[in-house]
Coordinates of C-alpha atoms in Angstrom, one line a residue:
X125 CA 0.0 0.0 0.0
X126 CA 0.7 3.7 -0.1
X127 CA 3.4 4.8 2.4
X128 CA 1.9 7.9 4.8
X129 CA 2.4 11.2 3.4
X130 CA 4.3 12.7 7.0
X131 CA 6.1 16.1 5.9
X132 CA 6.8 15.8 2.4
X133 CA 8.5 18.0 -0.6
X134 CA 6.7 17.1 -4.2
X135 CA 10.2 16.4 -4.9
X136 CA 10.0 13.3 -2.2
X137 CA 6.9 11.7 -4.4
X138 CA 7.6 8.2 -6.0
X139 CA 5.7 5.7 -7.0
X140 CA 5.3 2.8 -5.0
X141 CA 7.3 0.1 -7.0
X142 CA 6.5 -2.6 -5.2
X143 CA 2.7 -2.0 -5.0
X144 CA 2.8 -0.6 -8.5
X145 CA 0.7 2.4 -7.6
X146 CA 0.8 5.9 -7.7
X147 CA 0.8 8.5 -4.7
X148 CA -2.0 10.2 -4.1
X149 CA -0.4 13.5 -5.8
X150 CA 1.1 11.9 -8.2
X151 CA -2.0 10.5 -10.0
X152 CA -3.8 13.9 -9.5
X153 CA -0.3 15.3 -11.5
X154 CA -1.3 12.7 -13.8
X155 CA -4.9 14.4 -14.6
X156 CA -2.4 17.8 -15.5
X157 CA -0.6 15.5 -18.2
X158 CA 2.8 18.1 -17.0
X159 CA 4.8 15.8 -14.8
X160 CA 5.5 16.3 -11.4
X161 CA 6.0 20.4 -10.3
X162 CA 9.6 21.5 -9.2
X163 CA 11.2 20.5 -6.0
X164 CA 9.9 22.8 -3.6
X165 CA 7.2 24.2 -5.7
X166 CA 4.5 22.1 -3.1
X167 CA 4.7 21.2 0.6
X168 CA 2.0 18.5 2.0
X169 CA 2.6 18.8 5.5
X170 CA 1.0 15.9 8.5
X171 CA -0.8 13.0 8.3
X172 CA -4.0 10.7 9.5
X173 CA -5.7 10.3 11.5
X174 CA -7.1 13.2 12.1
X175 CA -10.4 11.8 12.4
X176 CA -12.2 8.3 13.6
X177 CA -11.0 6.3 10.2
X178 CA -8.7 4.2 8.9
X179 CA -8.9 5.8 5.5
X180 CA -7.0 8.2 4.6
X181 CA -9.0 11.2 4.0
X182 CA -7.4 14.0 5.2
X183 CA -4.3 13.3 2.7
X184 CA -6.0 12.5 -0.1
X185 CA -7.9 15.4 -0.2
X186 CA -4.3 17.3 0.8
X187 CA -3.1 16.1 -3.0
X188 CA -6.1 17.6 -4.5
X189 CA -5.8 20.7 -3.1
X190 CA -2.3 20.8 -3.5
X191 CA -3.3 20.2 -7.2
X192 CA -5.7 22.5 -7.5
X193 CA -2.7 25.0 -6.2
X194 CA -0.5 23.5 -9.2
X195 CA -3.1 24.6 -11.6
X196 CA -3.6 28.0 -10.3
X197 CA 0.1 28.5 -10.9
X198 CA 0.0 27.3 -14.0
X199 CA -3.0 30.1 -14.6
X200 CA -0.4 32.7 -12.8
X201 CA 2.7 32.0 -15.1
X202 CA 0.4 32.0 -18.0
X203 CA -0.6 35.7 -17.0
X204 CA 2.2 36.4 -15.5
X205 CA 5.7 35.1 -16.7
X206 CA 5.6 33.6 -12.6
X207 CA 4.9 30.4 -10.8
X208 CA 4.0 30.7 -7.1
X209 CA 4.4 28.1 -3.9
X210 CA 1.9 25.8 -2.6
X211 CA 1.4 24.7 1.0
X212 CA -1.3 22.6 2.5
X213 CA -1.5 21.2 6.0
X214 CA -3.3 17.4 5.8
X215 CA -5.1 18.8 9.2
X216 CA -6.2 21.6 7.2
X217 CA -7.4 19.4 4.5
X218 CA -9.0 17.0 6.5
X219 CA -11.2 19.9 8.4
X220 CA -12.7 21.4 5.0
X221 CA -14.0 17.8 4.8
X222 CA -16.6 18.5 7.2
X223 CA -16.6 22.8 6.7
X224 CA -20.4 22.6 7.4
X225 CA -20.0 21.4 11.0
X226 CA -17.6 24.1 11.9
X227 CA -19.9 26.6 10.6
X228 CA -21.3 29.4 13.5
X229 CA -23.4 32.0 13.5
X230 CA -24.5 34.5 16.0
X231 CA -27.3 33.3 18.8
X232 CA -29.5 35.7 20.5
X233 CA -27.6 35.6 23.8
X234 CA -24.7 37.4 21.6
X235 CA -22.3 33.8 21.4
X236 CA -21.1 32.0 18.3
X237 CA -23.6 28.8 17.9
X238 CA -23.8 26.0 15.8
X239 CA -26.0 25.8 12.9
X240 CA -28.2 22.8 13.7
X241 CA -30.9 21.3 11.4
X242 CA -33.0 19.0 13.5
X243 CA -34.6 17.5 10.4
X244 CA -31.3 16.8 8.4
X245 CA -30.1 15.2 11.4
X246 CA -33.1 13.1 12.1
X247 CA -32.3 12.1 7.9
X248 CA -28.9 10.9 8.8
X249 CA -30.0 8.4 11.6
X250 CA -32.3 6.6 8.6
X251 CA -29.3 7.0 6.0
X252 CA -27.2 4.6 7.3
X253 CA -26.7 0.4 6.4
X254 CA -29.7 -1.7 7.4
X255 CA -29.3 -5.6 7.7
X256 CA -31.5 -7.5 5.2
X257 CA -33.4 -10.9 4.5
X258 CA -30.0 -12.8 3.0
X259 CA -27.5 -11.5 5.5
X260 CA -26.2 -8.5 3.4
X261 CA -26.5 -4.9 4.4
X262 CA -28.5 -2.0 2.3
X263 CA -28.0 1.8 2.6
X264 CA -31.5 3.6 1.7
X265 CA -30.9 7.4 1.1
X266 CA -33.5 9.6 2.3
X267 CA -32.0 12.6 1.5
X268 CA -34.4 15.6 0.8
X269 CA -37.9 15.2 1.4
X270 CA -39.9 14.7 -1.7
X271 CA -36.7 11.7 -1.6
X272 CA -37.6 10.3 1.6
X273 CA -41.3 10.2 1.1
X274 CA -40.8 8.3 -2.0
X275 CA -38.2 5.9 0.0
X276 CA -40.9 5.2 2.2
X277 CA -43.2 4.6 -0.3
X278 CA -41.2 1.6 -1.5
X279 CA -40.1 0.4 1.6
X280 CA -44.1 1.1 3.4
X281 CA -42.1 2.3 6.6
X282 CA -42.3 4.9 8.7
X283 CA -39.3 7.5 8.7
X284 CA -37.8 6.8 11.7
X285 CA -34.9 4.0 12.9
X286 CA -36.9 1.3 14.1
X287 CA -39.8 1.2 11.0
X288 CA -37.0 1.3 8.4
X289 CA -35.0 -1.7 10.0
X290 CA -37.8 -3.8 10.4
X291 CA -39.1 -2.7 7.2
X292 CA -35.2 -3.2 4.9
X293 CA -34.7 -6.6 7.1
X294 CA -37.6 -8.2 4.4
X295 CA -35.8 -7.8 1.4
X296 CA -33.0 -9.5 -0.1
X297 CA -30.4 -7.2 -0.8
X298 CA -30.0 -7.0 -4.1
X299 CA -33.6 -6.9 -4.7
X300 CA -34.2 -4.0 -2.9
X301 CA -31.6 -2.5 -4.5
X302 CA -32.8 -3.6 -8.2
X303 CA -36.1 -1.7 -6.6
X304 CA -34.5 1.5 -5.3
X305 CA -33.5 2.1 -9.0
X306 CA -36.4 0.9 -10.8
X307 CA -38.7 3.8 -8.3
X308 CA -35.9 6.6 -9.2
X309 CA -34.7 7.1 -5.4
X310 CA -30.9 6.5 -4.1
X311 CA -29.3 3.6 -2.5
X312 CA -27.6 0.3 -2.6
X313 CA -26.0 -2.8 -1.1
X314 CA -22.8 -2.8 0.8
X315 CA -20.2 -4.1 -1.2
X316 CA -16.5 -4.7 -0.4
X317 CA -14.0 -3.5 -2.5
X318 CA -13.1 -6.2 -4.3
X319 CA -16.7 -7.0 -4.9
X320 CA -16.9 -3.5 -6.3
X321 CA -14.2 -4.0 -8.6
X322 CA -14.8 -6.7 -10.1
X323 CA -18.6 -5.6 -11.1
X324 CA -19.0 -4.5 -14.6
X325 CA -19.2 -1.3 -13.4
X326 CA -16.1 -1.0 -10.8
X327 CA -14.2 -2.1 -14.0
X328 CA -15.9 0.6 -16.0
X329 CA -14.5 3.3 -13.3
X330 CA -11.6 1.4 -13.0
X331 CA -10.1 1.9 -16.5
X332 CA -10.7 5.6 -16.3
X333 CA -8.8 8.5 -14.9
X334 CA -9.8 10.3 -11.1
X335 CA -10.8 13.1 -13.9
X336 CA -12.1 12.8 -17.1
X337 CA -11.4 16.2 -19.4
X338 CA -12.7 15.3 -22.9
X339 CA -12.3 18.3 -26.0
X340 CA -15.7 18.4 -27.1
X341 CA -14.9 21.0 -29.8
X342 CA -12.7 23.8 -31.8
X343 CA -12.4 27.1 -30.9
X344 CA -9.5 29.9 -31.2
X345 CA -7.5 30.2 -27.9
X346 CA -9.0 32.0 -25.3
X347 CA -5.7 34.1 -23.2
X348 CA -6.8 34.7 -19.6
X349 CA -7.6 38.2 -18.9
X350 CA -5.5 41.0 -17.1
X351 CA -6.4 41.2 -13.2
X352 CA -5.1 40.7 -9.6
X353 CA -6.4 37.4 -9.4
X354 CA -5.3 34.0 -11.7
X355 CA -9.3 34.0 -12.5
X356 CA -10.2 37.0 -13.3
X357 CA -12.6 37.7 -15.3
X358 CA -13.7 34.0 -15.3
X359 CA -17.6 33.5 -15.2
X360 CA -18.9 30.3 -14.0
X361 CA -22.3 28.9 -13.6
X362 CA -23.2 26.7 -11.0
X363 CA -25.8 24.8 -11.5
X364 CA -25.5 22.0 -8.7
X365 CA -26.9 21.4 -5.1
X366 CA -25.6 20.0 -1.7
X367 CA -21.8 19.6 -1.7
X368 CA -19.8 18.5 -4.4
X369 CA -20.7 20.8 -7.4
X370 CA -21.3 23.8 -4.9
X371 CA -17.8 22.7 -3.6
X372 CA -16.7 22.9 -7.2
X373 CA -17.3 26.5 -8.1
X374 CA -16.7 28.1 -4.5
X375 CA -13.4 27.2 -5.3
X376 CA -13.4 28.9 -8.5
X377 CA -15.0 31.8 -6.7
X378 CA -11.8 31.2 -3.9
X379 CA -9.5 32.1 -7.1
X380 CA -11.7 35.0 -8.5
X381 CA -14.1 33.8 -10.6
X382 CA -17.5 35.4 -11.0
X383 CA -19.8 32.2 -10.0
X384 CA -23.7 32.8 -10.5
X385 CA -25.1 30.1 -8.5
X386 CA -28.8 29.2 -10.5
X387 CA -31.6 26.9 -9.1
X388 CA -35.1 27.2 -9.1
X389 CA -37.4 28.3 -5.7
X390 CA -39.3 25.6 -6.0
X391 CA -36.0 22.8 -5.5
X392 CA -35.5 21.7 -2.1
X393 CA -32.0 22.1 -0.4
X394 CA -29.9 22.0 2.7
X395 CA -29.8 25.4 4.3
X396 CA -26.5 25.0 6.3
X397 CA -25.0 23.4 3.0
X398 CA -26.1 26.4 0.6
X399 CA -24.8 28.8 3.3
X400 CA -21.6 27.2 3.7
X401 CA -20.5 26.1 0.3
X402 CA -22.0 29.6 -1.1
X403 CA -19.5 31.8 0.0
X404 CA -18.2 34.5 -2.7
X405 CA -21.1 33.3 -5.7
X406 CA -24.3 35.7 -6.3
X407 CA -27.8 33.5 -6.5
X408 CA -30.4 33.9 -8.8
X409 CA -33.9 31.6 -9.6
X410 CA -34.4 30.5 -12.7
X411 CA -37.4 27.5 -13.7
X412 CA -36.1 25.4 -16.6
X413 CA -39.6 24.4 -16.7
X414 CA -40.6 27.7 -18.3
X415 CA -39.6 28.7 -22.1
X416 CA -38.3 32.4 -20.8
X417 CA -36.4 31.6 -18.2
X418 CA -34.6 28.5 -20.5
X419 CA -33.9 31.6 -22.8
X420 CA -32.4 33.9 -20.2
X421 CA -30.0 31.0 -18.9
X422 CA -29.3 30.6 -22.6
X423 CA -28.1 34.5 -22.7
X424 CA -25.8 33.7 -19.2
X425 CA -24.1 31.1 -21.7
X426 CA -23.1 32.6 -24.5
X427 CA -21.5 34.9 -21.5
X428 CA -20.0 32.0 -19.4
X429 CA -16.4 30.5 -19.6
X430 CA -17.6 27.2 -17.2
X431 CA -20.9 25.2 -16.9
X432 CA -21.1 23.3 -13.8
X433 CA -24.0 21.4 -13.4
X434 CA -25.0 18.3 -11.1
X435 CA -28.3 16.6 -12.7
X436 CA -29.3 13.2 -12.8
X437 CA -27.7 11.4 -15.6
X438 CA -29.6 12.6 -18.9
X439 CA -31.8 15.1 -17.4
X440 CA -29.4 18.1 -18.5
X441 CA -29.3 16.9 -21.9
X442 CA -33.3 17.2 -21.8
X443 CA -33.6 20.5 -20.4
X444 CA -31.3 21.7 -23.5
X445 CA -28.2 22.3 -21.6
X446 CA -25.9 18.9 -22.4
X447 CA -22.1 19.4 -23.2
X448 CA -22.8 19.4 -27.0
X449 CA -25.2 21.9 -27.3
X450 CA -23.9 24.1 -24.7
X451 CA -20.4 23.8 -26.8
X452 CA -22.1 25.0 -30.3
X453 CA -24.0 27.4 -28.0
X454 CA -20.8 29.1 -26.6
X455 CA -17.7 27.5 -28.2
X456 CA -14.9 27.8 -26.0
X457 CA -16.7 26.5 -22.8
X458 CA -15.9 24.5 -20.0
X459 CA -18.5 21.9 -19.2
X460 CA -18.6 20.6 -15.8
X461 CA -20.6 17.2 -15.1
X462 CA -20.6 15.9 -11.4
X463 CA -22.7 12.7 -10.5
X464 CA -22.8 9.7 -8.5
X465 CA -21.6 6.7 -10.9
X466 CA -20.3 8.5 -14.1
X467 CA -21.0 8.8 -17.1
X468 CA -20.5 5.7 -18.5
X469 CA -21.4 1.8 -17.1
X470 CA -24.5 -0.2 -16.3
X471 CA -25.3 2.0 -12.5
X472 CA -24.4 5.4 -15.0
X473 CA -27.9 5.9 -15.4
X474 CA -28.5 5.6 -11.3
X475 CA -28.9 9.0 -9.2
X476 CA -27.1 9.1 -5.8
X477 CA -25.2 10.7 -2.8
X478 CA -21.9 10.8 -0.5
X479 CA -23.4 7.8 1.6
X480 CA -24.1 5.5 -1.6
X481 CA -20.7 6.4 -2.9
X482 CA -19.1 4.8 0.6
X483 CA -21.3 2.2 0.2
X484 CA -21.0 0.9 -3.4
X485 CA -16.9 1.1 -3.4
X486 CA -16.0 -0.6 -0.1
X487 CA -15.4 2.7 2.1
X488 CA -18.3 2.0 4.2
X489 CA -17.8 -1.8 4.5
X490 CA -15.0 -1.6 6.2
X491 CA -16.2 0.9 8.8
X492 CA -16.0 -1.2 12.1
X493 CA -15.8 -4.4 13.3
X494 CA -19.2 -5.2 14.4
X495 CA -21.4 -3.6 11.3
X496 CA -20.8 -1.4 7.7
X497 CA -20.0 2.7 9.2
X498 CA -20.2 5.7 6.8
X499 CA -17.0 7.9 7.5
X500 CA -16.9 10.8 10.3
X501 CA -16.8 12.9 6.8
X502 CA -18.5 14.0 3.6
X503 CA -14.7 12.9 1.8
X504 CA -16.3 12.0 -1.7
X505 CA -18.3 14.5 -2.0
X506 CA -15.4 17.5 -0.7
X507 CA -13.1 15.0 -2.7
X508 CA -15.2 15.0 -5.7
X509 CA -16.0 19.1 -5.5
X510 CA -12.5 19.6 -5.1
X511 CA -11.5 17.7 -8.6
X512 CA -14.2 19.1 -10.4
X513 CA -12.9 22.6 -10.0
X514 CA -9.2 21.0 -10.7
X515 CA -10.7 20.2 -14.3
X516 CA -12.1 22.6 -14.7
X517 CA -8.7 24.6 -13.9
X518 CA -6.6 22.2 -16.4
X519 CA -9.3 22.5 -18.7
X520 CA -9.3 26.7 -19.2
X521 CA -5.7 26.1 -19.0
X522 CA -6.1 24.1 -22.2
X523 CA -8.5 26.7 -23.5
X524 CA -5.7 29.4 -23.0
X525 CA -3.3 27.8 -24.9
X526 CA -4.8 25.7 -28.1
X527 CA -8.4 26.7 -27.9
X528 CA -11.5 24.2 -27.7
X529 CA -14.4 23.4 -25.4
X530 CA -14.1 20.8 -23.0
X531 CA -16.1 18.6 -21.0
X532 CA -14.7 17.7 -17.2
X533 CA -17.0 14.5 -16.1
X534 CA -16.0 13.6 -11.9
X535 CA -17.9 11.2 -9.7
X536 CA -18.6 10.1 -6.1
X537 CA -17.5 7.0 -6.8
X538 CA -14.6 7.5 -8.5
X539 CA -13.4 9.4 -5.4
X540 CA -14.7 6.4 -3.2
X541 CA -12.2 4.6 -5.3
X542 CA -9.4 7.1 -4.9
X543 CA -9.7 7.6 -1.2
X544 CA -10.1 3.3 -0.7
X545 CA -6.5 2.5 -3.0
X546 CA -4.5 5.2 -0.4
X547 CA -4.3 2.8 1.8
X548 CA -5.1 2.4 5.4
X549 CA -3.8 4.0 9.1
X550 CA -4.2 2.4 12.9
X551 CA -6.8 4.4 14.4
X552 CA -8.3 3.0 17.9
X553 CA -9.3 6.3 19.1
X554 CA -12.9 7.1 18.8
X555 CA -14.2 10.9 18.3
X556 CA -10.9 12.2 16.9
X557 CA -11.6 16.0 15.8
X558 CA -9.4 19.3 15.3
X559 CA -8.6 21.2 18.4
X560 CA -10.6 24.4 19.4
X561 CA -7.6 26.1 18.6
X562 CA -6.9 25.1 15.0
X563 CA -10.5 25.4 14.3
X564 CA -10.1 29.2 15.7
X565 CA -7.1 29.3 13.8
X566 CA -8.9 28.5 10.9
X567 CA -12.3 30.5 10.8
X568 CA -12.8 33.6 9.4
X569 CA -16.0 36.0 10.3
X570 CA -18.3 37.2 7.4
X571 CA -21.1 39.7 7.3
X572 CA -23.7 38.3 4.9
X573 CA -27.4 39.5 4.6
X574 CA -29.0 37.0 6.9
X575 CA -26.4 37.4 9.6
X576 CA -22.8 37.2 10.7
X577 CA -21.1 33.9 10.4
X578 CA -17.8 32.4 11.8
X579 CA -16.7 29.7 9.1
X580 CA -13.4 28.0 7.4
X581 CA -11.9 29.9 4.9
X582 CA -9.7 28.6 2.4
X583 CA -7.3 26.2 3.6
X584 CA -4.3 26.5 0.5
X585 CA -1.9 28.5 0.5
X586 CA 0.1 30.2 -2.4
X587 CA 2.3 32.3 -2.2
X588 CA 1.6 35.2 -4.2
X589 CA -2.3 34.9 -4.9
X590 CA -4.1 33.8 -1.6
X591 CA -6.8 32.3 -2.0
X592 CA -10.0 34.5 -0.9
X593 CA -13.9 35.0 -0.9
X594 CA -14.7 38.7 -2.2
X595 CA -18.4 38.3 -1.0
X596 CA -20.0 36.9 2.1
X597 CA -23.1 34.2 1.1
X598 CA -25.5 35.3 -0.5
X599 CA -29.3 34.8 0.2
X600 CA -30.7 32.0 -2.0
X601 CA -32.2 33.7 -4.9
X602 CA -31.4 36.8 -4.1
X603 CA -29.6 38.4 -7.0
X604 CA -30.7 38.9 -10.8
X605 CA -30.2 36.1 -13.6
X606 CA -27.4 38.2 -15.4
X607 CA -23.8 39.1 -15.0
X608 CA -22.1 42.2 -12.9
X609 CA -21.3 45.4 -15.0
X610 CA -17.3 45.8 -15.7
X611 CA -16.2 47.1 -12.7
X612 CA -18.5 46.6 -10.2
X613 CA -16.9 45.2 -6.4
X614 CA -17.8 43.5 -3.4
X615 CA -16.4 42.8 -0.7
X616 CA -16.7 40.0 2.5
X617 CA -18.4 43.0 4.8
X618 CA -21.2 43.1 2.4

């Protein structure tokens, strides 16, 4: 298996001869196509555990941001003539894994409080593996509402712990799950690993890359634009919910992107999600179900320089808005296309969520002794947000210099996969967690409209560009459907 991480220069990176496999870092260098950064160039600092897992979480999510870093600099030397340093701290890492349940905001008694969503929590407690008929475990996902009631539907339970057990424990598993897909909601049996690759579509996964970027069609180069920041100038839409493709462009937004963040009122979300992964974006409502406001996202296109969007599998492409036409719409754009299973394989066609991702590759098999866990962490979804924006870096990158459109296709379970091959650490400590004092260390205060909040800010560092959030969160919907006039500001006191 992979050796830990510890303190380590780039320069330090080899592969693993004996294992024949990559370092976490090296295969997201891979992805950039560029070989391995100068010595010194990028410094990965600690190691797991930092929480209650054996996975290694916290560093593979270090290699993706320290990727993500590479890009930028490649961005900054394009504009520039200069390449900057990289730093990441695996701790660092490891706490924007779980960003949400650091966030605070103000109480009425004048103290920093956790945001605390009774109903998501009373979500989780159902979301987890039940036993069934033939000895296997399933993982039902109840997810939103309009999810859960149709879960329920299927499964003729009540939802709450002890009317889901009783009602999952008369089902074979693979049945169930066969019936989970064939009603259109999320979940699946818990596989091992090796089960997982050795399924048609664990092979599938297997033969691809952690990130897929595809050229989808010509266009003259597109140089990036003067400005104080490596994306400036950059407009991305963001049309995604929950974590990973929100994930996704607030880290374009980190870098200075303009990201207009588009859903319609009528969608249900996560509150503490959309406040927390919102930072920096604007927010506007538009109804793909109605003709004028398909045409007025059509306008934001023609505009755009990266599409991020997070649909079901084949619902985009209905709605008008697939990689294809959104390339002869606006040629030179970067598509972004962030799912559970990929785009390709017999599960492609499935919908799903963090918690199926951990269950389908092995992650949540292996969770303790006594019965399948999910991890003390959203990692494939943060994991998953985080290489989608690394595309979507490489990709404009690509733009820059030869010209084209591109298509940047990540998954859930592609991460699962990612995260699983790193290997594993001892951990026999239950409730690990950052100290108080890094997470003070760490947290930033923002003004936005509903409300201060105390939250993580960005946890890379470069040297000469820091990453940054020039607007607090915005209120859902809150902003028009169209694009700031050339010069207009904001700032995090907003």
């Amino acid at each position: 298996m992979l050796r830990a991480a510890g303190t380590v220069s780039v320069g330090e990176y080899r592969i693993d001869k004996e294992a024949g496999m990559m370092t976490p870092f090296e295969e997201v260098m891979a992805v950039r196509g560029k070989g391995m950064p100068a010595d010194g160039e990028v410094l990965i600092t600690g190691a797991d555990p930092v929480f209650s897992t054996k996975f290694k979480i916290g560093e593979t999510c270090a290699a993706v941001l320290s990727g993500i870093g590479v890009a930028v600099t490649d961005i900054w030397e394009l504009k520039t003539g200069r390449r900057q340093k990289a730093a990441i701290d695996v701790r660092r890492a490891a706490a924007a894994l779980r960003s949400t349940t650091y966030m605070q905001r103000l109480g009425a008694n004048g103290g920093w409080e956790q945001i605390v969503n009774r109903k998501h929590e009373d979500m989780t407690k159902i979301t987890q593996p039940w036993p069934t008929k033939d000895g296997r475990w399933v993982l039902p996902h109840f997810g939103l509402p309009n999810l859960q009631a149709r879960m329920c539907q299927l499964l003729d339970c009540e939802p709450n712990p002890d009317s889901v057990g009783k009602a999952v424990i008369k089902w074979d598993a693979l049945d169930l799950e066969a019936a989970i897909d064939e009603h259109r909601v999320c979940g699946g049996m818990v596989r091992s690993n090796s089960e997982w690759l050795e399924s048609e579509h664990g092979k599938v996964l297997a033969a691809k890359p952690i990130v897929e970027i595809i050229k989808i069609g010509d266009s003259d180069p597109e140089p990036f634009s003067e400005g104080d920041r490596p994306l400036s100038g950059i407009k991305a839409l963001d049309l995604t919910r929950i974590l990973a493709g929100p994930i996704a462009a607030r880290t374009l937004a980190e870098h200075g992107a303009e990201v207009l963040m588009v859903t319609a009122e009528r969608l249900p979300q996560i509150a503490e999600h959309v406040i927390d992964t919102s930072h920096g974006k604007r927010s506007c409502f538009l109804d793909l179900s109605e003709a004028k406001q398909v045409d007025r996202l059509k306008a934001l296109v023609k505009e755009v320089d990266v599409f991020s969007q997070g649909y079901r599998p084949g619902m985009i492409e209905q709605l008008g808005f697939g990689a294809a036409a959104l390339a002869q719409l606006r040629p030179g754009i970067v598509c972004v296309s962030i799912n559970c299973y990929g785009a390709d394989g017999p599960f492609s066609h499935r919908g799903g969520w963090e918690q199926v991702a951990q269950t389908m590759t092995g992650i949540c098999n292996e969770g303790s002794p006594e019965r399948p866990k999910l991890l003390p962490a959203a990692a494939c979804d943060y994991t998953t947000g985080y290489l989608a924006a690394y595309g979507a870096l490489l990709a404009l990158v690509r733009r820059a210099t030869e010209g084209g459109s591109y298509h940047v296709r990540v998954s859930l379970c592609q991460s699962g996969m990612f995260i699983y091959r790193q290997g594993s650490v001892v951990c026999n400590t239950p409730n690990l967690d950052l100290s108080d004092k890094e997470l003070a260390d760490l947290r930033i205060e923002t003004q936005p409209k509903a409300g201060p909040l105390r939250h993580l800010g960005p946890v890379l560092h470069l040297s000469e560009t820091p990453p940054r959030w020039i607007r607090p969160t915005p209120v859902l919907g809150g902003d028009a459907p169209d694009w700031p006039q050339a010069g207009a500001t904001a700032t995090a006191a907003e």
